[in-house]
XYZ file of N, CA and C in Angstrom:
849
model
N 16.747 -16.308 -10.020
C 15.806 -15.426 -9.224
C 16.680 -15.136 -8.127
N 18.197 -15.328 -7.800
C 19.075 -14.820 -7.189
C 19.584 -13.329 -8.152
N 19.536 -13.598 -8.790
C 20.363 -11.997 -9.956
C 19.335 -11.141 -9.170
N 18.207 -11.239 -9.799
C 17.452 -10.317 -10.273
C 17.462 -9.785 -8.679
N 17.262 -10.867 -7.559
C 17.402 -9.951 -5.968
C 18.087 -9.103 -6.005
N 19.285 -9.223 -6.852
C 21.201 -8.748 -5.915
C 20.481 -7.407 -7.196
N 20.061 -7.513 -8.442
C 20.301 -6.443 -9.542
C 18.776 -5.609 -8.542
N 18.162 -6.111 -7.567
C 16.885 -4.895 -7.185
C 17.616 -4.282 -5.964
N 18.108 -5.067 -5.592
C 19.405 -4.028 -4.485
C 20.036 -3.451 -4.596
N 21.035 -3.392 -6.117
C 21.869 -2.646 -6.200
C 20.780 -1.526 -6.575
N 19.800 -2.024 -7.089
C 19.254 -0.366 -7.695
C 18.438 0.460 -6.632
N 17.878 0.113 -5.334
C 17.716 0.649 -4.112
C 18.668 0.998 -3.524
N 19.578 0.069 -3.232
C 21.479 0.986 -2.862
C 21.901 2.310 -3.646
N 21.792 2.482 -4.706
C 21.660 3.560 -6.212
C 20.843 4.532 -5.885
N 19.832 4.290 -5.716
C 18.664 5.711 -5.128
C 18.892 6.116 -4.412
N 18.877 5.452 -3.075
C 19.445 6.301 -1.767
C 20.097 7.027 -1.396
N 21.276 5.787 -2.574
C 22.517 7.044 -2.607
C 22.856 8.771 -2.819
N 21.963 8.414 -4.367
C 22.165 9.754 -5.001
C 21.565 11.067 -4.129
N 19.862 10.499 -3.895
C 18.792 11.487 -2.702
C 19.453 11.620 -1.792
N 20.135 11.165 -0.661
C 20.598 10.708 0.816
C 21.857 12.374 0.868
N 22.343 12.525 -0.916
C 23.612 13.263 -0.263
C 22.972 14.775 -1.255
N 23.161 15.809 0.294
C 22.923 17.280 0.055
C 23.619 17.753 -1.083
N 22.778 18.240 -2.500
C 23.982 18.646 -3.127
C 23.683 20.391 -2.947
N 24.470 21.663 -3.817
C 24.629 22.370 -3.442
C 23.287 23.554 -3.960
N 22.591 22.042 -4.804
C 21.099 22.851 -5.137
C 20.003 22.655 -3.784
N 20.425 22.051 -3.132
C 19.929 21.237 -2.183
C 20.054 22.367 -0.760
N 21.099 23.509 -1.168
C 20.985 24.255 0.039
C 20.379 25.075 -0.237
N 20.115 25.660 -1.559
C 19.547 26.885 -2.129
C 18.089 26.706 -2.184
N 17.212 25.704 -1.762
C 16.501 25.598 -1.199
C 15.960 26.116 -0.623
N 14.830 26.481 0.302
C 13.739 26.808 1.484
C 14.073 25.725 2.396
N 14.622 26.444 3.415
C 15.307 25.645 4.417
C 13.942 24.621 4.805
N 14.574 23.721 5.295
C 13.435 22.862 5.681
C 14.135 22.577 6.982
N 12.926 23.081 7.888
C 13.280 23.001 9.541
C 12.644 21.552 10.433
N 13.348 21.536 10.982
C 13.281 20.178 11.595
C 11.628 19.783 12.090
N 10.906 18.497 12.108
C 9.657 17.779 11.832
C 9.031 17.503 13.437
N 8.631 18.701 13.396
C 7.354 18.140 15.217
C 6.393 17.191 14.871
N 7.345 16.098 16.289
C 6.862 14.987 16.284
C 5.322 15.157 15.953
N 4.670 15.718 16.408
C 2.707 16.502 16.179
C 2.713 15.923 14.513
N 4.006 16.395 13.848
C 3.089 16.670 12.157
C 3.008 15.036 12.032
N 2.027 14.387 11.193
C 1.879 13.090 10.586
C 3.027 11.697 10.494
N 2.648 10.609 11.096
C 3.749 9.773 10.939
C 4.450 9.347 9.660
N 4.106 9.372 8.915
C 4.010 9.364 6.823
C 3.756 9.994 6.498
N 4.033 10.610 5.234
C 4.644 11.366 4.701
C 3.216 11.053 3.093
N 2.688 9.622 2.874
C 2.393 9.014 1.851
C 0.377 8.844 3.186
N -0.367 8.590 1.820
C -1.470 8.016 2.977
C -1.189 6.185 2.702
N -0.323 5.846 2.416
C 0.178 4.496 2.490
C 1.329 4.246 2.248
N 1.512 3.250 3.408
C 3.503 3.232 3.432
C 4.181 2.170 2.521
N 3.174 1.428 1.863
C 3.440 0.419 0.829
C 2.316 0.112 -0.176
N 1.824 -1.046 0.489
C 0.529 -1.728 0.659
C -0.370 -1.306 1.981
N 0.094 -1.236 2.735
C -1.039 -1.475 3.923
C -0.826 0.405 4.402
N -2.994 1.179 4.555
C -2.452 2.275 4.840
C -1.711 2.320 5.854
N -1.768 3.750 5.816
C -0.865 4.994 7.278
C -1.897 5.895 7.568
N -1.499 6.187 8.991
C -2.823 6.939 9.532
C -2.584 8.538 9.113
N -1.873 8.712 7.585
C -2.066 10.318 6.831
C -3.474 10.180 6.532
N -4.380 11.625 6.814
C -5.724 11.353 6.461
C -5.598 13.106 5.455
N -6.353 13.042 4.907
C -6.078 14.457 3.471
C -6.659 15.588 4.265
N -6.168 16.132 4.166
C -6.757 18.199 4.969
C -8.163 18.495 4.296
N -8.985 19.215 4.688
C -10.056 19.877 4.021
C -10.046 20.311 2.958
N -10.485 19.933 2.037
C -10.641 20.257 1.242
C -9.798 19.788 0.454
N -8.741 18.715 0.295
C -7.567 18.814 -0.439
C -7.952 17.141 -0.972
N -7.588 17.523 -2.536
C -8.276 16.241 -3.818
C -6.646 15.978 -3.854
N -6.425 14.058 -3.296
C -5.283 13.697 -3.905
C -5.200 12.693 -4.708
N -4.319 12.961 -6.081
C -5.265 11.449 -7.244
C -3.763 10.890 -6.556
N -3.640 9.452 -6.812
C -3.143 8.435 -6.765
C -2.539 7.354 -8.078
N -2.074 7.710 -8.701
C -1.506 6.313 -9.919
C -0.890 5.640 -9.220
N -0.927 4.091 -9.108
C -0.180 3.253 -8.522
C -0.367 1.998 -9.665
N 0.735 1.340 -10.646
C 1.501 0.075 -10.988
C 1.976 -0.912 -10.089
N 1.476 -2.203 -10.554
C 2.303 -2.850 -10.040
C 1.918 -3.996 -11.204
N 3.277 -4.755 -11.757
C 3.951 -4.803 -12.763
C 3.893 -6.143 -12.267
N 4.353 -7.533 -13.480
C 4.065 -8.483 -13.244
C 4.896 -9.200 -12.962
N 4.999 -10.319 -12.218
C 6.425 -11.344 -12.160
C 7.539 -10.518 -12.299
N 8.529 -10.505 -10.979
C 9.712 -10.164 -12.409
C 10.440 -11.863 -12.615
N 10.135 -12.751 -11.901
C 10.644 -14.683 -11.941
C 10.281 -14.627 -13.984
N 9.957 -13.620 -14.405
C 8.824 -14.328 -15.679
C 10.590 -13.213 -17.001
N 10.969 -13.088 -15.976
C 12.023 -12.243 -16.900
C 11.215 -11.696 -18.016
N 12.738 -12.088 -19.531
C 12.567 -10.859 -20.272
C 11.084 -11.896 -21.706
N 10.379 -12.553 -21.032
C 9.666 -12.844 -22.074
C 8.709 -12.177 -21.456
N 8.308 -11.456 -20.449
C 7.294 -10.391 -20.579
C 7.846 -8.624 -19.876
N 9.372 -9.374 -20.378
C 10.452 -7.767 -19.548
C 10.253 -7.877 -18.400
N 10.721 -8.630 -17.479
C 10.700 -8.624 -16.364
C 9.250 -7.992 -15.868
N 8.231 -8.391 -16.380
C 6.732 -8.227 -15.522
C 6.074 -7.237 -16.110
N 6.790 -6.188 -17.200
C 6.359 -4.923 -17.614
C 4.971 -5.281 -17.883
N 5.260 -6.401 -18.958
C 3.932 -6.147 -19.822
C 2.718 -6.378 -19.496
N 2.694 -6.992 -18.071
C 1.324 -7.719 -17.460
C 1.017 -6.744 -16.136
N 1.329 -5.579 -16.581
C 1.167 -4.370 -15.972
C -0.786 -3.973 -15.042
N -0.870 -3.960 -13.697
C -1.798 -3.884 -13.264
C -1.831 -2.535 -12.860
N -3.100 -1.550 -13.002
C -2.940 -0.046 -13.150
C -4.298 0.614 -12.270
N -4.097 1.254 -10.906
C -4.851 1.314 -10.119
C -4.934 3.020 -9.765
N -6.241 3.798 -10.360
C -6.086 4.790 -10.288
C -7.748 5.570 -8.879
N -7.030 6.295 -8.339
C -7.674 6.646 -7.255
C -7.525 7.643 -7.166
N -8.676 8.471 -6.922
C -9.480 10.430 -6.291
C -9.349 10.208 -4.604
N -8.655 10.893 -3.911
C -9.245 11.152 -2.314
C -9.515 12.330 -2.384
N -10.027 12.127 -1.142
C -11.316 13.825 -0.930
C -11.602 13.379 0.645
N -10.816 15.139 1.127
C -11.348 15.506 2.481
C -12.168 16.678 2.847
N -13.384 15.871 3.302
C -14.586 16.723 3.259
C -14.366 17.765 4.410
N -14.050 17.194 5.468
C -13.878 18.012 6.801
C -12.191 17.524 7.352
N -11.949 18.147 8.311
C -10.152 17.458 8.711
C -11.119 16.385 9.429
N -10.221 15.532 9.139
C -10.130 14.352 9.671
C -10.873 13.386 8.943
N -11.312 13.638 7.807
C -11.851 12.332 7.540
C -12.154 12.881 5.881
N -11.634 11.316 5.287
C -11.021 11.529 4.122
C -12.924 10.368 3.101
N -12.235 10.453 1.359
C -13.224 9.591 1.212
C -12.507 9.704 -0.088
N -13.140 7.970 -1.009
C -12.334 8.059 -2.155
C -13.108 6.575 -2.761
N -12.729 7.190 -4.219
C -12.844 5.896 -5.601
C -11.889 5.849 -6.185
N -12.208 4.448 -6.865
C -10.744 3.781 -7.878
C -11.426 2.670 -8.297
N -10.412 2.586 -9.106
C -10.965 1.143 -10.161
C -9.034 0.494 -10.623
N -9.007 -0.250 -10.277
C -8.307 -1.051 -10.636
C -8.395 -2.587 -11.769
N -7.126 -2.444 -11.875
C -7.584 -3.099 -13.788
C -7.880 -4.560 -13.567
N -6.733 -5.207 -11.974
C -6.803 -6.291 -12.418
C -8.081 -7.123 -11.841
N -8.546 -7.843 -11.946
C -10.154 -8.651 -12.230
C -10.698 -7.654 -12.129
N -10.864 -6.276 -12.392
C -11.834 -4.528 -13.236
C -12.553 -4.566 -11.828
N -11.645 -4.334 -10.911
C -12.513 -4.100 -9.604
C -12.133 -2.839 -9.065
N -13.242 -1.963 -8.427
C -13.749 -1.098 -8.321
C -13.987 -0.570 -7.263
N -13.411 0.516 -6.068
C -13.409 0.243 -4.706
C -13.463 2.149 -4.287
N -14.097 1.872 -3.162
C -15.149 3.032 -2.246
C -14.419 2.730 -1.103
N -13.628 4.155 -0.310
C -13.107 3.851 0.945
C -14.014 4.825 1.488
N -14.307 5.383 2.876
C -13.778 5.614 3.696
C -12.831 6.152 4.907
N -11.848 6.984 5.137
C -10.927 6.885 6.278
C -11.518 8.332 7.436
N -10.818 7.874 8.610
C -11.271 9.046 9.192
C -10.405 9.026 10.554
N -9.364 10.130 11.068
C -8.585 10.481 12.831
C -9.664 10.293 13.284
N -9.634 9.829 14.277
C -10.218 9.316 15.925
C -9.094 10.277 17.030
N -7.826 10.246 16.730
C -7.038 11.043 17.695
C -5.638 10.830 16.858
N -4.993 11.950 17.111
C -3.967 12.648 16.875
C -2.658 12.372 17.832
N -1.173 11.871 17.846
C -0.141 11.823 18.037
C 0.416 13.739 18.739
N 0.024 13.488 20.156
C 0.680 15.409 20.598
C 1.769 14.993 22.039
N 1.744 16.345 22.202
C 2.491 16.044 23.173
C 1.763 15.387 24.696
N 0.344 15.473 24.223
C -0.210 15.083 25.597
C -0.704 13.590 24.723
N -0.684 13.006 24.404
C -1.373 11.809 23.630
C -0.079 11.274 22.703
N -0.135 9.384 23.479
C 1.643 9.460 22.278
C 0.666 8.568 20.930
N 0.078 8.419 20.436
C -0.424 7.473 19.616
C -1.359 8.307 18.298
N -1.091 8.339 16.859
C -2.392 8.028 16.134
C -2.900 6.444 15.882
N -4.804 7.547 16.208
C -5.794 6.340 15.779
C -6.647 6.235 14.344
N -6.489 6.208 13.598
C -6.737 6.249 12.618
C -8.019 5.220 12.385
N -9.472 5.187 11.564
C -10.664 4.060 10.962
C -10.261 4.431 9.909
N -10.461 3.505 9.382
C -10.638 2.983 7.271
C -11.065 1.877 7.128
N -12.021 2.088 6.372
C -13.252 0.843 5.957
C -13.695 0.986 4.085
N -12.615 0.098 3.675
C -13.053 0.183 2.244
C -14.125 -0.687 1.807
N -14.423 -0.769 -0.103
C -15.447 -2.195 -0.113
C -15.341 -1.829 -1.502
N -15.588 -3.059 -1.911
C -14.736 -3.463 -3.546
C -15.597 -4.190 -4.064
N -16.103 -4.124 -5.113
C -16.625 -5.238 -6.251
C -15.990 -5.050 -8.109
N -16.075 -6.665 -7.440
C -14.989 -7.313 -8.951
C -16.468 -7.317 -10.152
N -15.904 -6.896 -11.445
C -16.956 -6.914 -12.303
C -16.030 -7.803 -13.539
N -15.471 -8.404 -13.482
C -14.895 -9.638 -14.037
C -15.429 -10.960 -14.222
N -16.106 -11.161 -12.832
C -16.972 -12.930 -12.694
C -18.328 -12.381 -13.940
N -18.125 -13.753 -14.694
C -19.064 -13.921 -15.874
C -20.017 -14.970 -15.233
N -21.103 -14.329 -15.471
C -22.370 -15.558 -14.984
C -21.952 -17.371 -16.440
N -21.304 -16.730 -17.041
C -20.731 -18.389 -17.833
C -20.659 -19.177 -17.323
N -19.211 -18.748 -16.237
C -18.703 -18.999 -14.998
C -19.013 -19.996 -13.972
N -19.411 -18.520 -13.543
C -20.907 -18.855 -12.066
C -22.182 -18.933 -12.324
N -22.970 -19.779 -12.843
C -24.158 -19.458 -13.467
C -25.181 -19.212 -12.145
N -24.775 -19.974 -10.853
C -25.706 -18.779 -9.897
C -25.289 -17.633 -9.257
N -24.009 -17.121 -9.340
C -23.654 -15.465 -9.628
C -24.746 -14.781 -9.152
N -24.931 -14.132 -7.770
C -25.193 -13.019 -7.701
C -24.424 -11.681 -7.559
N -25.239 -10.672 -7.969
C -23.813 -9.333 -7.268
C -23.920 -8.643 -6.181
N -23.965 -9.898 -5.091
C -23.240 -9.767 -3.582
C -22.310 -10.526 -4.110
N -22.133 -11.586 -4.706
C -21.111 -12.535 -4.878
C -19.600 -11.258 -5.167
N -19.949 -10.681 -5.966
C -18.679 -9.692 -6.391
C -18.211 -8.928 -5.052
N -19.047 -8.951 -4.013
C -18.090 -7.478 -3.402
C -17.069 -8.576 -2.227
N -16.302 -7.183 -1.540
C -15.469 -8.111 -0.969
C -15.435 -6.324 0.370
N -14.953 -6.523 1.250
C -14.797 -5.484 2.014
C -13.538 -5.365 3.067
N -13.081 -5.144 3.954
C -11.907 -5.038 4.972
C -12.352 -3.454 6.011
N -12.194 -3.911 7.313
C -12.229 -2.650 8.167
C -10.672 -2.781 8.510
N -10.040 -1.757 8.743
C -8.581 -1.307 9.357
C -8.662 -0.173 10.889
N -8.320 -0.603 11.546
C -8.125 0.070 12.914
C -6.408 0.652 12.923
N -6.491 1.572 12.242
C -4.872 1.608 12.307
C -4.222 2.896 13.561
N -3.128 1.972 14.196
C -2.638 2.539 15.222
C -0.981 3.302 14.994
N -1.079 4.434 14.610
C 0.664 4.390 14.911
C 1.454 5.375 15.857
N 3.118 5.398 15.763
C 3.620 6.662 16.662
C 4.887 6.917 16.209
N 5.094 8.557 16.078
C 6.647 8.640 15.379
C 6.732 8.887 16.276
N 8.530 8.269 16.604
C 9.056 8.459 17.589
C 10.023 9.039 17.928
N 10.519 9.491 16.457
C 11.489 10.583 16.810
C 11.510 11.330 14.869
N 12.015 12.355 14.632
C 11.992 12.810 13.510
C 12.210 12.158 12.203
N 13.323 10.431 12.409
C 13.123 9.379 11.421
C 12.802 8.774 11.636
N 11.678 7.922 12.866
C 11.268 6.735 12.695
C 9.656 6.199 12.925
N 8.763 5.989 12.241
C 7.681 5.595 12.853
C 7.223 4.557 12.076
N 6.177 4.272 13.319
C 5.875 2.827 13.282
C 4.426 2.783 13.238
N 3.734 1.494 12.935
C 1.896 1.355 12.935
C 1.589 0.428 12.904
N 0.763 -0.460 13.638
C -0.329 -1.687 13.842
C -1.448 -1.323 13.369
N -2.211 -2.135 12.543
C -3.484 -2.167 11.429
C -4.182 -3.840 11.909
N -4.257 -3.743 13.582
C -5.431 -4.857 13.275
C -6.574 -4.688 12.683
N -6.689 -5.651 11.316
C -8.110 -5.554 9.738
C -9.061 -7.160 10.426
N -10.314 -6.568 10.052
C -11.249 -7.392 9.339
C -11.693 -7.613 8.181
N -11.509 -8.692 6.532
C -11.385 -9.053 5.724
C -12.840 -9.927 5.667
N -13.983 -9.757 5.032
C -14.692 -10.321 4.751
C -14.953 -10.768 3.143
N -15.102 -11.900 1.922
C -15.440 -11.818 0.670
C -16.405 -13.017 0.876
N -16.962 -12.302 0.244
C -18.072 -12.798 -0.770
C -18.389 -13.866 -1.197
N -17.295 -14.364 -2.343
C -16.889 -15.541 -2.920
C -15.864 -15.960 -2.783
N -15.637 -16.922 -2.001
C -14.264 -17.815 -2.112
C -14.181 -18.737 -3.030
N -12.727 -18.765 -4.078
C -12.786 -20.305 -3.974
C -12.008 -21.010 -4.334
N -11.030 -20.940 -3.225
C -10.018 -21.975 -2.279
C -11.106 -23.211 -1.297
N -10.997 -23.950 -1.404
C -12.092 -25.233 -0.497
C -12.175 -25.033 1.214
N -10.911 -24.106 1.001
C -11.219 -23.906 2.590
C -10.529 -22.565 2.915
N -11.035 -21.857 2.465
C -10.954 -20.306 2.344
C -11.992 -19.998 3.486
N -11.724 -18.905 3.902
C -12.763 -18.281 4.605
C -13.231 -17.209 4.655
N -14.722 -16.872 4.680
C -15.375 -15.490 4.387
C -14.817 -14.485 5.179
N -14.613 -14.850 6.105
C -14.220 -13.599 7.522
C -12.906 -14.034 7.898
N -12.312 -13.371 7.590
C -10.785 -13.234 7.815
C -10.545 -12.147 8.803
N -9.294 -12.372 9.827
C -8.806 -11.412 10.796
C -7.243 -11.698 10.500
N -6.560 -10.422 10.848
C -5.086 -9.920 10.020
C -4.864 -9.393 10.869
N -3.220 -9.363 11.377
C -1.944 -8.083 11.618
C -1.774 -7.743 10.999
N -1.772 -6.051 10.395
C -0.643 -5.189 9.873
C 0.382 -4.809 10.673
N 1.798 -4.823 10.379
C 2.709 -3.956 11.077
C 2.887 -3.312 9.951
N 3.475 -1.586 10.284
C 4.763 -1.363 8.669
C 5.062 0.132 9.634
N 6.334 0.026 8.909
C 7.100 1.685 9.394
C 7.481 2.306 8.452
N 8.119 3.121 8.663
C 8.920 4.612 8.116
C 10.191 4.540 8.710
N 11.566 4.456 8.097
C 12.890 5.152 8.390
C 13.380 6.129 7.332
N 13.673 7.169 8.135
C 13.905 8.179 7.333
C 14.939 8.460 7.070
N 15.962 8.861 5.522
C 17.682 8.420 5.682
C 17.657 9.947 5.171
N 17.219 10.795 4.178
C 17.090 12.433 4.146
C 15.908 13.195 4.482
N 16.378 14.191 3.717
C 15.071 15.033 4.011
C 14.128 15.045 3.481
N 13.952 13.729 1.976
C 13.483 14.203 1.330
C 13.103 12.460 1.052
N 13.556 11.273 1.500
C 13.860 9.716 1.299
C 13.516 9.044 2.464
N 13.015 8.517 1.773
C 12.986 6.999 3.592
C 11.994 5.822 2.822
N 12.745 4.849 4.069
C 12.648 3.020 3.377
C 11.357 2.473 4.725
N 10.847 2.380 3.380
C 9.159 1.435 4.293
C 9.462 0.280 3.986
N 8.361 -0.366 4.836
C 7.947 -1.716 5.324
C 6.795 -1.876 5.722
N 6.227 -3.407 4.930
C 5.054 -3.597 5.563
C 5.028 -4.858 5.631
N 4.359 -5.549 6.590
C 4.440 -6.588 6.095
C 2.300 -7.138 7.496
N 1.444 -8.057 6.584
C 0.163 -8.368 7.070
C 0.292 -10.044 6.845
N 0.122 -10.351 8.402
C -0.245 -11.258 8.788
C -1.746 -11.924 8.880
N -1.732 -12.747 8.234
C -3.520 -13.455 8.595
C -3.746 -14.452 9.054
N -4.374 -14.461 9.992
C -4.646 -15.614 10.985
C -5.908 -16.540 10.514
N -6.752 -16.405 9.749
C -7.587 -17.085 9.332
C -7.454 -17.943 7.636
N -5.929 -18.004 7.427
C -5.827 -18.246 6.353
C -5.923 -19.641 6.580
N -5.826 -20.551 5.013
C -6.031 -22.276 6.180
C -4.100 -22.723 4.977
N -3.731 -23.627 6.386
C -2.574 -24.680 5.505
C -2.225 -24.788 4.125
N -3.240 -24.681 3.656
C -2.893 -26.041 2.145
C -3.287 -24.411 0.903
N -3.377 -23.564 1.745
C -3.431 -22.163 0.883
C -2.738 -21.810 0.066
N -2.818 -21.588 -1.146
C -1.826 -21.715 -2.111
C -1.338 -20.031 -1.948
N -2.245 -19.070 -1.710
C -1.606 -17.389 -1.025
C -0.993 -17.542 -0.099
N -0.168 -16.380 0.362
C 0.585 -16.059 1.107
C 0.057 -14.699 1.731
N 1.420 -14.397 2.747
C 1.602 -13.408 3.754
C 2.131 -12.006 2.595
N 1.269 -11.154 2.702
C 1.648 -9.761 1.817
C 3.554 -9.131 2.608
N 3.976 -9.439 1.874
C 5.462 -8.076 2.089
C 6.163 -7.682 1.138
N 5.819 -5.960 1.290
C 6.254 -4.906 0.943
C 7.350 -4.129 0.998
N 8.328 -3.968 0.612
C 9.799 -2.688 1.004
C 9.763 -1.652 -0.589
N 10.039 -0.735 -0.261
C 10.003 0.231 -1.281
C 10.953 1.666 -0.220
N 10.590 2.681 -1.017
C 10.955 3.744 -0.596
C 10.448 4.572 -1.013
N 10.268 6.156 -0.367
C 9.620 7.102 -0.682
C 10.605 8.553 -1.350
N 10.212 8.983 -2.081
C 10.709 9.766 -2.621
C 9.637 11.449 -2.839
N 10.596 12.273 -1.984
C 9.460 14.026 -1.934
C 10.034 14.608 -3.050
N 8.805 15.193 -3.714
C 9.187 16.142 -4.733
C 8.355 17.466 -5.038
N 8.488 18.271 -4.090
C 7.391 19.547 -4.183
C 5.910 18.880 -3.632
N 5.003 18.531 -5.137
C 3.609 17.756 -4.848
C 3.415 16.397 -4.573
N 4.584 15.863 -5.060
C 4.418 14.510 -5.265
C 5.360 14.010 -4.193
N 4.702 12.574 -4.194
C 5.258 12.074 -3.468
C 5.911 10.552 -4.342
N 6.421 10.364 -4.663
C 6.859 8.811 -5.522
C 7.586 7.742 -4.928
N 6.573 6.720 -4.407
C 6.868 5.453 -3.840
C 7.332 4.640 -4.979
N 8.681 3.649 -5.185
C 8.693 2.705 -5.455
C 9.129 1.388 -5.039
N 8.130 0.618 -5.083
C 8.472 -0.238 -4.462
C 8.581 -2.151 -4.571
N 8.563 -2.965 -4.025
C 9.380 -4.363 -4.451
C 7.786 -5.146 -3.416
N 7.037 -6.537 -4.261
C 5.705 -6.357 -2.693
C 5.403 -8.284 -3.093
N 5.409 -8.850 -2.720
C 4.525 -10.128 -3.247
C 3.737 -10.592 -3.712
N 2.605 -9.197 -3.851
C 0.719 -8.822 -4.170
C 1.348 -8.436 -5.164
N 0.339 -8.383 -6.019
C 0.025 -7.319 -7.335
C -0.554 -6.600 -7.059
N -2.077 -6.822 -6.585
C -3.250 -6.310 -6.369
C -2.875 -4.774 -5.468
N -3.489 -3.778 -4.836
C -3.646 -2.776 -4.305
C -4.300 -2.497 -3.644
N -5.832 -3.745 -4.291
C -6.791 -3.266 -3.044
C -6.556 -4.335 -1.601
N -7.031 -3.585 -0.569
C -6.855 -4.271 0.613
C -7.682 -5.774 0.666
N -8.893 -6.266 0.578
C -8.870 -7.698 0.369
C -8.245 -8.101 -0.511
N -7.706 -7.667 -1.871
C -6.983 -8.829 -2.639
C -5.554 -8.891 -2.341
N -4.180 -7.932 -1.643
C -3.368 -8.275 -1.259
C -3.638 -8.946 0.534
N -4.544 -8.552 0.828
C -4.663 -9.176 2.577
C -4.693 -10.800 2.108
N -5.611 -10.663 1.116
C -6.301 -12.730 0.978
C -5.532 -13.501 0.130
N -5.067 -12.531 -1.046
C -4.881 -13.354 -1.816
C -3.410 -13.000 -2.733
N -2.404 -12.725 -1.762
C -0.952 -12.359 -2.329
C -0.795 -14.036 -2.539
N -0.210 -13.455 -4.506
C -0.041 -15.270 -4.891
C 1.141 -15.104 -4.897
N 2.115 -14.317 -4.955
C 3.774 -14.644 -5.102
C 4.280 -14.950 -3.812
N 5.623 -15.507 -3.769
C 6.494 -15.592 -3.119
C 7.727 -15.129 -2.450
N 8.389 -14.447 -1.737
C 9.321 -13.651 -1.824
C 10.463 -14.408 -2.122
N 11.852 -13.693 -2.689
C 12.623 -14.250 -3.238
C 12.298 -15.709 -4.773
N 10.967 -15.893 -4.878
C 10.890 -16.807 -5.388
C 9.741 -15.644 -6.410
N 8.959 -15.349 -6.503
C 8.017 -14.353 -7.386
C 7.568 -12.866 -6.842
N 7.793 -12.416 -6.969
C 7.841 -10.323 -6.492
C 7.440 -9.416 -8.190
N 7.181 -8.425 -6.530
C 5.891 -7.457 -7.903
C 6.652 -6.298 -7.826
N 7.218 -6.096 -8.679
C 7.951 -4.287 -8.618
C 6.640 -3.545 -8.916
N 6.406 -2.383 -8.548
C 5.540 -1.548 -8.645
C 6.176 -0.152 -7.949
N 4.919 0.743 -8.223
C 5.083 2.458 -7.579
C 3.900 2.858 -7.622
N 3.736 4.209 -6.712
C 3.002 4.812 -6.859
C 3.191 6.760 -6.809
N 2.417 7.166 -7.585
C 2.686 8.424 -7.568
C 1.966 8.868 -6.936
N 1.765 9.773 -6.313
C 0.895 10.955 -5.356
C 0.988 12.205 -5.642
N -0.595 12.860 -6.118
C -0.434 13.741 -6.728
C -1.718 15.050 -5.452
N -0.805 16.309 -4.292
C -1.879 16.312 -3.796
C -2.347 18.154 -4.613
N -3.818 18.380 -5.267
C -4.366 19.300 -5.664
C -4.866 20.315 -4.406
């Protein structure tokens, strides 16, 4: 696994180096002015897996296409996980200023989800932080009554609620805290709790006009010590290309839904990690 980690580091280093250099073509582009601290702390609606405090503008329509491939540890057997991709397609719409809604479908466990995200307070010269509320409901459709004879519709449901608090300290660095509550109606581990409390942290470090290095981590306070699952850690880079934000990332969780990666991160860093990316397009 060590050679895979070295390969990952080399790829990230080369990508950052290429995009960090301002060549002549960048000089000919429209001048990018210094960003005000009052602008969003994050360029995308997700830091990696963790939600950021960015909210869609009024009547803006976003499309997210997310891939999380299988474990890199599988090697050439699955072409380093490319044969076992989890795909999520999501649409997000800003219904009014400061409030967005969205719907998505994730192929992992055939999960459908909806969410609402609302800006409560924005950072400004008079207020030091951004405050955003987020809530999501998920329906798992792969469960069958043949496996679970007493299965009810409510057993398919899981929920997550987060209070997202961020601060943009300067033009290069932003940081976020995310106290989180997760409810899973169906738990399959003997000691797993239905109601779970967690704390997420995340940050963005801008390394060039169009690139940043991002990371987020979520600690689940309710996870039993004998659980087979782990706390999710995600690291990656954001690349801005006009109307797109392209996110490359590595994580120990394959799911992109909050109840999925917060409660059931199946991988362990340096042993079993997943490569993935998000493509974001605004219309």
